[in-house]
Amino acid sequence: ALLALLLTAASPAQTAPSLDQAAATAEAGRGGEAIRMYRDILQREPENVVALGAISDLLQAKGNWREAIPYLDRLVTIRPHDTAALYQLGRIRSWQQENRALALDLLHRACEESGHNAEYCTAYGDVLSWRHETRDEAVQQLQPVVNAHPENVTARVKLAQILSWDTATRPQAMQTFDDGLQLDPQNKELLMASAEVLSWNRATRAEAMARYDRVLERYPEEPRALTGKAQLLSWQDRSQEALEIYRRVLAKDPSNAAALQGTADILTWKGRYKEARVLAQQAHAAEPSSEAIALTLARADIGMKKYAEARSAIGQISGTPSPEYDQARQEIRRGLGTYIESGFSMRAEQGELDFYRFGTALSTQAGPANRITFLYQPTLWDARERRFNSSYFGSNLDSEINDSLSMHFRIGADVYNNVPVNLNGGASARYRPLESITLKFAFDREPVEESLLSTRGDTAAGALFGQVRSNLGSLGFSYENAAHKYDFSLGYIDGVYTGRALESNRRYSLQGQIGKSIRDQRPYLRIAYGIDYTSFDHNAELQTNQPISSLTGGYFSPARFLLNQAIMSASHRFSDKLQWNASGTLGAQSVETGDPSRLTDTQFAASFGTNVYWRVASTEELRFGYEYLNVYNAFQRNLFRFSWRHYF
């Protein structure tokens, strides 16, 4: 019994791990087991500095740096002059914004008490540079390190980067890089860091490209050099080459934040916002503290009209705002804000039915995904010296249901003197089951503003005829192959034209188009071929010297109409404040209005339209537009538009 008692008492001492056992276990690669052993030791000896240092090293190696903090805190308390512990704790505390001041104190002590150890002093200067107010102090801290240790690449790169952030000291930054390259001409860190600074100026981008290429000659798969080169290519309008490089990087490292962000930026420029947003979210998950990635995510959200999400993404950006940040912030403000728009348009239609139209709109956000707009449009009409006026009152609702579905609703009424009020309206939906496919559904009831009879109506034999409305439903399908830059669309339209004292006139149309992008941007160019076949039940045009009847509506309505045309579209973004687009068509139209057995009267068809958008100030926008139409061989139109928008 006495022997059993002695064995029981001795058992804990025999099984308790020792420092040597814990160290051997860690050396064997069993880190988790070693951590448990060191914790057992610290249960018995809370101030064992060897165990405290070892367990903190193991926890940091496993990425559990937050768990290492209490052990380092205890170690620094026990040994306040242990510079290695001061340095480690300072670095970890610097990653916690609320402990940044404490981190600076710890790193400063590590630097001073170590006799200005280059690594410790460089880390201190690095953290000082994170605040604009202490960047001069960071330079003063790092410059002696570089002078004393010219071969220390980490300190040299950090010093040069800080100097590069100010245009006044950027030449000094480049000299710092070049001095290092004289010592080691092929140092990839110096080449890549200096290339990044050179890329900021259009005049030095060729040299930046050359430095990236020097790195890639020796290290063909170096991701920083590849992503830096891709960024330069994208700025040179060589976005397809840039995308290929980014994809090459992502094939090896799917979570590479720079490649994800660069790809998202290019897709945003191309208008492929949904794809861009997915990639930007992945980049943000990989580097949640990156302000540049947060801005990329916000831009993709803005493109998808997710302004609330964009505001959240951009909210984490601190420090000195950049022009790109200011632009995104203004876009979000406009997207979520209220605006008033006033405009004027004029149509010249060879005297058939000209108009001068004024307009006012008030638009405001109604929840995070809806915008409601109220409109008032008075119009002065001129129909071959017979003049009249009208007023339109209406409202629109635009809703972004989710990433794939958007809807538009509108309702309004036209008011003329001494004639009944007519209601207009419609609804449409766009659904994208895949990024490359869009389905469109719509129904619209609209005025047919072609002649006095179709627009205002006219009186014959004591009855009011006219005031024609098109009541049309449509289905559309479009496909875009982004990789090969071509697109294809089909549409079907069916419905009836109705009017006062008029018989219904069915119309259906088949439309198709195939196109290819020649340039993606600066300027964007696209060519296409389009075909349109339209048919009405009867010809409702008003014939000269013929009386108005229930079959007469005063609008172009051939029994059969066929249009073949070539199309060219272009757009250019001169700056964030000035944008332009234009589209023109040339083709042949064949019309059958009498003999239903054949299409006759083949004629030339053409159209042209252009628009200019100018943001005069952050709250002021101007829009100019012109359209020329010589299609349907019934008329030629010139339409001029101008509008001014003010954001509150």
XYZ file of C-alpha atoms in Angstrom:
648
model
C 0.000 0.000 0.000
C 2.834 2.358 0.808
C 4.463 1.579 -2.583
C 1.217 2.341 -4.437
C 0.883 5.635 -2.598
C 4.434 6.618 -3.506
C 3.873 5.711 -7.186
C 0.664 7.733 -7.288
C 2.384 10.765 -5.820
C 5.257 10.475 -8.262
C 3.095 10.019 -11.373
C 2.402 13.718 -12.173
C 6.061 14.592 -11.954
C 6.991 11.711 -14.213
C 4.364 12.553 -16.875
C 4.642 16.364 -16.833
C 6.444 17.527 -20.025
C 9.793 19.235 -19.809
C 11.162 22.107 -21.901
C 13.435 19.686 -23.745
C 10.530 17.377 -24.574
C 8.388 20.276 -25.828
C 11.256 21.594 -27.927
C 11.899 18.140 -29.413
C 8.207 17.739 -30.238
C 8.191 21.120 -32.015
C 11.386 20.170 -33.849
C 9.638 16.982 -35.061
C 6.940 19.085 -36.709
C 4.182 18.336 -34.191
C 3.397 21.993 -33.441
C -0.050 21.482 -31.946
C 1.238 18.899 -29.483
C 4.185 21.128 -28.568
C 1.828 24.047 -27.869
C -0.141 21.841 -25.447
C 3.074 20.817 -23.733
C 4.230 24.428 -23.298
C 0.821 25.319 -21.857
C 1.226 22.527 -19.317
C 4.627 23.926 -18.380
C 3.185 27.440 -18.002
C 0.442 26.088 -15.753
C 3.204 25.062 -13.354
C 5.617 27.912 -14.129
C 3.655 30.999 -15.329
C 6.841 33.068 -15.660
C 8.957 30.585 -17.582
C 10.399 32.906 -20.217
C 11.610 30.039 -22.441
C 8.127 28.542 -22.611
C 6.538 31.965 -23.160
C 8.833 32.736 -26.084
C 8.513 29.288 -27.626
C 4.710 29.098 -27.475
C 4.326 32.586 -28.934
C 6.621 31.600 -31.836
C 4.612 28.433 -32.498
C 1.264 30.243 -32.396
C 2.496 32.910 -34.816
C 3.835 30.231 -37.151
C 0.358 28.671 -37.253
C -1.212 32.081 -38.002
C -2.828 32.319 -34.573
C -1.188 35.646 -33.777
C -4.082 36.866 -31.614
C -3.557 33.874 -29.278
C 0.132 34.769 -29.043
C -0.542 38.257 -27.651
C -1.137 37.283 -23.977
C 2.070 35.255 -23.872
C 4.121 38.084 -25.417
C 2.489 40.603 -23.057
C 3.565 38.451 -20.096
C 7.069 38.010 -21.521
C 7.543 41.774 -22.030
C 6.302 42.410 -18.483
C 8.827 39.938 -17.070
C 11.658 41.029 -19.392
C 10.971 44.662 -20.409
C 14.286 44.908 -22.301
C 13.871 41.762 -24.424
C 14.081 43.480 -27.798
C 12.983 40.420 -29.790
C 9.810 40.169 -27.695
C 9.241 43.939 -27.941
C 9.560 43.698 -31.721
C 7.202 40.731 -32.085
C 4.550 42.238 -29.833
C 4.868 45.613 -31.558
C 4.323 44.086 -35.004
C 1.255 42.183 -33.851
C -0.203 45.191 -32.030
C 0.290 47.319 -35.169
C -2.216 45.085 -36.968
C -4.871 46.182 -34.450
C -5.888 49.732 -35.248
C -6.999 50.411 -31.664
C -3.509 49.465 -30.422
C -1.492 51.378 -33.027
C -0.073 53.861 -30.457
C 1.049 51.008 -28.187
C 2.646 49.274 -31.188
C 4.678 52.382 -32.017
C 5.951 52.579 -28.428
C 6.982 48.903 -28.429
C 8.722 49.112 -31.817
C 10.498 52.333 -30.852
C 11.848 50.635 -27.714
C 12.936 47.593 -29.739
C 14.758 49.825 -32.238
C 16.533 51.949 -29.613
C 17.410 49.216 -27.120
C 18.731 46.856 -29.819
C 21.354 49.369 -30.918
C 19.279 50.288 -33.983
C 18.760 46.808 -35.337
C 17.918 47.310 -39.028
C 14.892 44.983 -38.999
C 13.388 46.498 -35.860
C 13.967 50.116 -36.932
C 12.554 49.401 -40.411
C 9.383 47.987 -38.847
C 9.093 51.098 -36.649
C 9.448 53.368 -39.686
C 6.939 51.279 -41.601
C 4.220 51.721 -38.964
C 5.006 55.442 -38.669
C 4.333 55.778 -42.426
C 0.762 54.513 -42.067
C -0.418 57.901 -40.819
C 0.016 61.011 -42.935
C 0.937 63.038 -39.850
C 3.962 60.851 -39.027
C 5.351 60.166 -42.503
C 8.116 62.766 -42.167
C 9.152 61.061 -38.944
C 9.120 57.712 -40.785
C 11.541 59.089 -43.388
C 13.816 60.402 -40.625
C 13.755 56.951 -39.037
C 14.442 54.977 -42.218
C 17.084 57.173 -43.847
C 19.781 56.354 -41.231
C 19.016 52.640 -41.596
C 19.600 52.830 -45.358
C 22.756 54.905 -44.865
C 24.147 52.423 -42.338
C 22.988 49.325 -44.238
C 22.908 50.188 -47.978
C 22.491 46.492 -48.797
C 19.239 46.252 -46.760
C 16.609 46.012 -49.496
C 13.591 46.008 -47.157
C 14.512 49.344 -45.566
C 15.446 50.883 -48.930
C 12.190 49.845 -50.587
C 10.100 51.135 -47.687
C 11.939 54.490 -47.621
C 11.589 54.929 -51.394
C 7.901 54.029 -51.313
C 7.173 56.639 -48.632
C 9.087 59.281 -50.602
C 7.160 58.325 -53.773
C 3.803 59.159 -52.224
C 4.588 62.881 -52.469
C 5.204 64.273 -55.963
C 7.769 66.698 -54.524
C 9.958 63.867 -53.179
C 9.291 61.340 -55.944
C 12.596 62.084 -57.741
C 14.388 61.367 -54.442
C 12.453 58.071 -54.241
C 13.641 57.030 -57.692
C 17.222 57.934 -56.773
C 16.917 55.731 -53.681
C 15.729 52.835 -55.860
C 18.470 53.400 -58.442
C 21.208 53.586 -55.806
C 20.136 50.147 -54.630
C 20.072 48.819 -58.202
C 23.659 49.997 -58.683
C 24.625 47.667 -55.838
C 22.428 44.812 -57.122
C 21.219 45.449 -60.717
C 19.001 42.341 -60.835
C 17.330 42.664 -57.442
C 13.734 41.811 -58.196
C 12.260 43.628 -55.178
C 13.904 46.907 -56.183
C 12.973 46.428 -59.850
C 9.308 45.695 -59.092
C 8.876 48.437 -56.481
C 10.515 51.065 -58.722
C 8.492 49.881 -61.730
C 5.289 50.441 -59.768
C 6.268 54.055 -59.057
C 7.309 54.609 -62.687
C 3.920 53.286 -63.841
C 2.115 56.202 -62.196
C 3.382 58.645 -64.840
C 2.451 58.152 -68.488
C 5.875 59.440 -69.568
C 7.780 56.766 -67.593
C 5.572 53.751 -68.241
C 7.864 52.402 -70.942
C 10.695 52.220 -68.381
C 8.301 50.596 -65.890
C 7.472 47.924 -68.472
C 11.182 47.355 -69.128
C 11.850 46.780 -65.408
C 9.002 44.303 -65.105
C 10.368 42.487 -68.164
C 13.838 42.345 -66.542
C 12.296 40.525 -63.594
C 10.283 38.182 -65.817
C 13.385 37.208 -67.809
C 14.807 35.584 -64.663
C 11.543 34.760 -62.870
C 8.897 34.091 -65.580
C 6.167 33.259 -63.067
C 6.802 36.076 -60.573
C 3.191 37.154 -59.785
C 3.974 40.755 -58.772
C 5.839 41.383 -62.027
C 3.092 39.712 -64.059
C 0.293 41.701 -62.412
C 2.299 44.925 -62.681
C 2.847 44.347 -66.402
C -0.835 43.520 -66.875
C -1.789 46.779 -65.164
C 0.416 48.718 -67.603
C -1.082 46.878 -70.577
C -4.620 47.701 -69.414
C -3.691 51.410 -69.227
C -2.382 51.166 -72.804
C -5.784 49.924 -74.058
C -4.383 46.390 -74.425
C -6.939 44.954 -72.053
C -7.160 41.544 -73.722
C -3.424 40.961 -73.259
C -3.761 42.123 -69.656
C -6.637 39.712 -69.026
C -4.590 36.813 -70.378
C -1.767 37.611 -67.929
C -4.173 37.973 -65.002
C -5.736 34.600 -65.865
C -2.271 33.072 -66.024
C -1.582 34.288 -62.485
C -4.976 33.127 -61.206
C -4.477 29.680 -62.725
C -1.568 29.195 -60.300
C -2.986 31.226 -57.399
C -6.801 31.647 -57.532
C -6.732 33.974 -54.510
C -4.109 36.415 -55.848
C -5.660 39.723 -54.843
C -3.801 41.869 -57.403
C -4.874 39.650 -60.311
C -8.457 39.473 -59.047
C -8.600 43.249 -58.652
C -6.985 43.926 -62.047
C -9.420 41.602 -63.802
C -12.356 43.209 -61.973
C -11.190 46.687 -63.036
C -11.039 45.674 -66.715
C -14.444 44.000 -66.601
C -15.884 47.124 -64.984
C -14.505 49.246 -67.848
C -16.175 46.819 -70.262
C -19.522 47.123 -68.460
C -19.475 43.501 -67.219
C -20.278 44.604 -63.692
C -21.667 41.356 -62.322
C -18.523 39.379 -63.181
C -16.378 42.234 -61.896
C -18.245 42.315 -58.587
C -17.711 38.592 -57.956
C -13.957 38.937 -58.527
C -13.733 42.122 -56.449
C -15.482 40.344 -53.563
C -12.929 37.509 -53.785
C -10.061 40.032 -53.783
C -11.618 41.808 -50.794
C -11.856 38.512 -48.912
C -8.167 37.867 -49.640
C -7.068 41.374 -48.561
C -9.854 42.933 -46.481
C -7.697 45.905 -45.451
C -6.831 46.982 -49.019
C -8.406 50.352 -49.800
C -7.677 49.966 -53.535
C -9.663 46.717 -53.627
C -12.482 48.341 -51.645
C -12.638 51.036 -54.328
C -12.728 48.410 -57.101
C -15.612 46.664 -55.335
C -17.458 49.960 -54.955
C -17.091 50.708 -58.686
C -18.554 47.325 -59.610
C -21.452 47.932 -57.182
C -22.032 51.349 -58.761
C -22.164 49.765 -62.219
C -24.861 47.386 -60.963
C -26.687 50.331 -59.323
C -26.129 48.817 -55.890
C -25.353 52.180 -54.373
C -25.984 51.197 -50.749
C -23.492 48.316 -51.052
C -21.022 50.639 -52.779
C -21.325 53.116 -49.927
C -20.571 50.317 -47.465
C -17.531 49.173 -49.478
C -16.093 52.656 -49.771
C -16.758 53.420 -46.112
C -13.617 51.597 -44.984
C -11.353 53.923 -47.004
C -9.496 56.357 -44.770
C -6.505 58.607 -45.155
C -6.034 61.061 -48.018
C -8.869 60.618 -50.569
C -7.788 60.104 -54.193
C -9.541 61.537 -57.280
C -10.866 58.028 -57.981
C -12.318 57.840 -54.471
C -13.939 61.273 -54.844
C -15.467 60.220 -58.160
C -16.908 57.010 -56.691
C -18.259 58.892 -53.675
C -20.000 61.376 -55.973
C -21.461 58.551 -58.086
C -22.885 56.976 -54.928
C -24.295 60.304 -53.797
C -25.979 60.787 -57.154
C -27.264 57.207 -57.231
C -28.855 57.484 -53.798
C -29.843 61.123 -54.079
C -32.601 63.247 -55.527
C -32.287 65.228 -58.735
C -34.309 67.603 -60.853
C -33.905 67.629 -64.620
C -35.058 70.219 -67.145
C -34.807 69.764 -70.861
C -35.809 70.886 -74.327
C -36.209 68.924 -77.554
C -37.155 69.944 -81.075
C -38.245 67.771 -83.992
C -38.179 68.865 -87.623
C -40.122 66.477 -89.879
C -40.330 68.276 -93.213
C -43.337 70.203 -91.971
C -45.494 67.108 -91.386
C -45.534 67.286 -87.599
C -42.848 69.349 -85.920
C -42.728 69.952 -82.195
C -41.001 71.950 -79.480
C -41.061 70.001 -76.226
C -40.061 71.110 -72.771
C -39.679 68.771 -69.833
C -39.167 68.671 -66.105
C -38.480 65.584 -64.019
C -38.080 65.029 -60.296
C -36.456 61.748 -59.319
C -35.681 60.265 -55.926
C -34.581 56.986 -54.414
C -37.374 54.901 -52.864
C -35.510 52.347 -50.807
C -32.125 50.835 -51.682
C -33.266 49.177 -54.929
C -35.976 51.485 -56.319
C -36.091 54.893 -57.959
C -39.277 56.806 -58.688
C -39.452 59.677 -61.178
C -42.236 62.206 -61.809
C -42.429 63.941 -65.197
C -44.178 66.901 -66.749
C -43.768 67.646 -70.473
C -45.598 70.488 -72.274
C -45.315 70.331 -76.077
C -45.985 72.892 -78.820
C -46.967 71.166 -82.088
C -46.778 72.505 -85.648
C -48.667 70.461 -88.273
C -48.376 72.417 -91.506
C -49.333 75.708 -89.909
C -52.014 74.118 -87.772
C -50.694 74.542 -84.273
C -51.810 73.114 -80.949
C -50.322 72.177 -77.600
C -50.404 69.274 -75.182
C -49.210 68.319 -71.711
C -47.933 64.990 -70.475
C -47.982 63.935 -66.814
C -46.336 60.689 -65.818
C -44.282 58.708 -63.347
C -41.709 55.924 -63.668
C -40.524 53.278 -61.229
C -37.211 51.484 -61.766
C -36.426 48.489 -59.570
C -33.297 46.351 -59.247
C -34.857 43.166 -57.874
C -31.577 41.249 -57.645
C -28.316 40.821 -59.523
C -30.109 39.167 -62.452
C -33.512 40.873 -62.620
C -34.463 44.515 -63.152
C -37.892 45.980 -63.885
C -39.330 49.242 -65.166
C -42.898 50.528 -64.806
C -44.426 53.713 -66.142
C -47.812 55.359 -66.339
C -48.869 58.705 -67.763
C -51.494 60.707 -69.581
C -51.547 63.091 -72.560
C -53.823 66.118 -72.284
C -54.930 68.158 -75.358
C -57.399 71.004 -75.566
C -60.988 69.949 -76.189
C -60.247 66.237 -76.682
C -60.426 63.300 -74.231
C -57.426 62.413 -72.108
C -55.419 59.370 -73.196
C -53.545 57.061 -70.853
C -50.118 55.604 -71.620
C -47.999 53.157 -69.719
C -45.952 50.031 -69.756
C -43.811 47.538 -67.944
C -40.595 45.765 -68.850
C -38.238 43.251 -67.299
C -34.662 42.233 -68.027
C -33.473 38.876 -66.743
C -29.958 37.484 -67.027
C -29.918 33.740 -66.241
C -26.258 33.732 -67.314
C -23.772 36.555 -67.656
C -23.758 36.104 -71.444
C -27.544 35.818 -71.931
C -30.242 38.450 -71.451
C -33.989 37.896 -71.761
C -36.293 40.885 -72.233
C -40.054 41.105 -71.755
C -42.126 44.242 -72.232
C -45.551 45.700 -72.863
C -45.973 49.335 -73.873
C -48.890 51.560 -74.706
C -47.515 54.661 -76.429
C -48.779 57.546 -78.572
C -48.022 57.320 -82.290
C -46.693 60.828 -82.905
C -46.505 60.833 -86.709
C -49.252 63.152 -87.920
C -51.928 65.544 -86.681
C -54.518 62.761 -87.016
C -52.524 60.084 -85.146
C -51.324 62.471 -82.417
C -54.118 64.876 -81.471
C -56.934 63.428 -83.524
C -59.170 65.211 -86.032
C -62.880 65.710 -86.453
C -64.771 64.406 -89.495
C -68.569 64.235 -89.856
C -68.896 65.355 -86.242
C -66.803 62.472 -84.864
C -63.290 62.498 -83.393
C -60.899 60.188 -85.218
C -57.295 59.347 -84.414
C -55.319 59.691 -81.190
C -53.578 56.433 -82.080
C -51.908 54.286 -79.464
C -49.606 51.354 -80.114
C -50.267 48.484 -77.703
C -47.343 46.145 -78.168
C -45.844 43.236 -76.294
C -42.319 42.099 -77.004
C -39.980 39.229 -76.275
C -36.237 39.478 -76.772
C -33.172 37.310 -76.451
C -29.547 38.404 -76.672
C -26.257 36.572 -76.353
C -22.797 38.065 -75.920
C -19.580 36.115 -76.348
C -17.082 38.256 -74.466
C -14.081 36.083 -75.344
C -14.601 36.436 -79.113
C -16.304 39.859 -78.966
C -19.446 39.060 -80.907
C -23.129 39.329 -80.000
C -26.429 38.119 -81.346
C -30.023 39.146 -80.651
C -33.546 38.203 -81.708
C -36.803 39.943 -80.954
C -40.502 39.441 -81.604
C -43.110 42.206 -81.276
C -46.869 41.789 -81.564
C -49.921 43.860 -80.758
C -52.477 46.294 -82.122
C -52.731 49.980 -82.941
C -55.957 51.480 -81.642
C -57.561 54.917 -81.805
C -60.790 56.801 -81.479
C -63.379 55.663 -84.009
C -60.716 53.486 -85.649
C -60.547 49.780 -86.335
C -57.770 47.901 -84.594
C -54.732 47.318 -86.780
C -52.530 44.379 -85.821
C -48.792 44.753 -86.182
C -46.080 42.175 -85.729
C -42.326 42.425 -86.230
C -39.360 40.089 -86.324
C -35.979 41.636 -85.652
C -32.482 40.214 -85.583
C -28.955 41.503 -85.294
C -25.450 40.082 -85.192
C -22.473 42.234 -84.291
C -18.816 42.224 -83.354
C -16.757 44.596 -81.250
C -13.696 45.911 -83.079
C -12.318 47.806 -80.079
C -13.176 47.357 -76.423
C -12.496 50.924 -75.333
C -10.985 54.313 -76.147
C -12.902 54.358 -78.412
C -15.326 51.457 -78.324
C -16.229 50.362 -81.879
C -18.819 47.822 -82.989
C -20.105 46.785 -86.405
C -23.269 44.789 -86.992
C -25.827 43.612 -89.499
C -29.512 43.983 -88.696
C -32.782 42.869 -90.275
C -36.338 43.990 -89.500
C -39.524 42.534 -90.965
C -42.780 44.295 -90.018
C -46.366 43.724 -91.144
C -49.721 45.484 -90.506
C -53.198 44.149 -91.232
C -54.078 47.213 -93.294
C -52.558 50.472 -94.495
C -53.822 53.246 -92.199
C -51.981 56.157 -93.844
C -54.037 59.206 -94.746
C -54.213 59.478 -98.526
C -54.354 62.855 -100.247
C -57.912 64.038 -100.992
C -59.363 60.937 -99.325
C -61.833 61.278 -96.440
C -61.016 60.088 -92.932
C -62.559 56.719 -92.123
C -62.368 54.009 -89.489
C -59.441 52.521 -91.438
C -57.479 55.784 -91.488
C -55.098 56.426 -88.612
C -52.531 58.753 -90.136
C -49.499 56.592 -89.438
C -47.056 54.538 -91.492
C -48.427 50.980 -91.649
C -47.271 48.955 -94.649
C -48.696 45.522 -95.338
C -45.111 44.327 -95.421
C -41.854 46.084 -94.685
C -38.313 44.687 -94.892
C -35.193 46.530 -93.775
C -31.617 45.305 -94.178
C -28.931 47.539 -92.727
C -25.319 47.768 -91.667
C -24.733 49.311 -88.268
C -21.712 50.990 -86.705
C -21.558 52.164 -83.104
C -18.831 54.076 -81.309
C -18.296 55.557 -77.891
C -15.437 57.240 -76.100
C -14.815 58.224 -72.500
C -12.648 61.324 -72.732
C -12.656 61.600 -68.943
C -14.939 60.879 -66.020
C -16.655 64.165 -66.815
C -16.980 63.945 -70.595
C -18.357 61.027 -72.602
C -19.626 60.611 -76.173
C -21.404 57.948 -78.193
C -22.777 57.665 -81.705
C -24.490 55.104 -83.900
C -25.264 55.098 -87.602
C -26.962 52.763 -90.072
C -27.013 52.379 -93.848
C -29.221 49.959 -95.723
C -32.131 49.254 -98.030
C -35.831 49.151 -97.232
C -38.551 47.470 -99.249
C -42.171 48.431 -98.698
C -45.409 46.893 -99.900
C -48.470 49.057 -99.394
C -50.767 47.916 -102.194
C -50.188 44.651 -104.016
C -49.685 42.038 -101.271
C -47.950 39.641 -103.645
C -44.604 41.414 -103.698
C -42.364 43.879 -101.913
C -41.820 46.993 -104.024
C -40.433 50.477 -103.790
C -36.945 49.530 -102.539
C -35.230 52.659 -101.247
C -32.208 53.860 -99.383
C -32.482 53.868 -95.573
C -30.255 55.638 -93.073
C -30.202 56.804 -89.502
C -27.734 58.498 -87.212
C -27.669 59.453 -83.569
C -25.123 60.940 -81.208
C -25.060 61.984 -77.564
C -22.651 63.937 -75.384
C -22.601 63.755 -71.606
C -20.778 66.489 -69.678
C -20.507 66.641 -65.905
C -19.896 70.312 -65.350
C -19.624 69.955 -61.564
C -20.260 67.260 -58.971
C -23.959 68.236 -58.813
C -24.486 69.505 -62.385
C -24.765 67.499 -65.617
C -25.514 68.498 -69.199
C -26.657 66.187 -71.998
C -26.817 66.935 -75.705
C -28.329 64.685 -78.372
C -29.116 64.633 -82.089
C -30.930 62.007 -84.179
C -31.551 61.776 -87.907
C -34.023 59.220 -89.248
C -34.683 58.262 -92.865
C -36.138 54.829 -92.311
C -39.599 53.592 -93.320
C -39.306 55.922 -96.397
C -42.370 57.778 -95.134
C -40.538 60.685 -93.573
C -37.229 62.205 -92.601
C -36.746 63.454 -89.085
C -34.223 65.623 -87.309
C -34.459 65.542 -83.533
C -32.417 67.759 -81.222
C -32.292 67.301 -77.440
C -30.752 69.168 -74.536
C -31.126 68.637 -70.788
C -29.659 69.897 -67.520
C -29.698 67.852 -64.320
C -29.056 69.083 -60.777
C -28.456 66.768 -57.812
C -29.456 67.896 -54.359
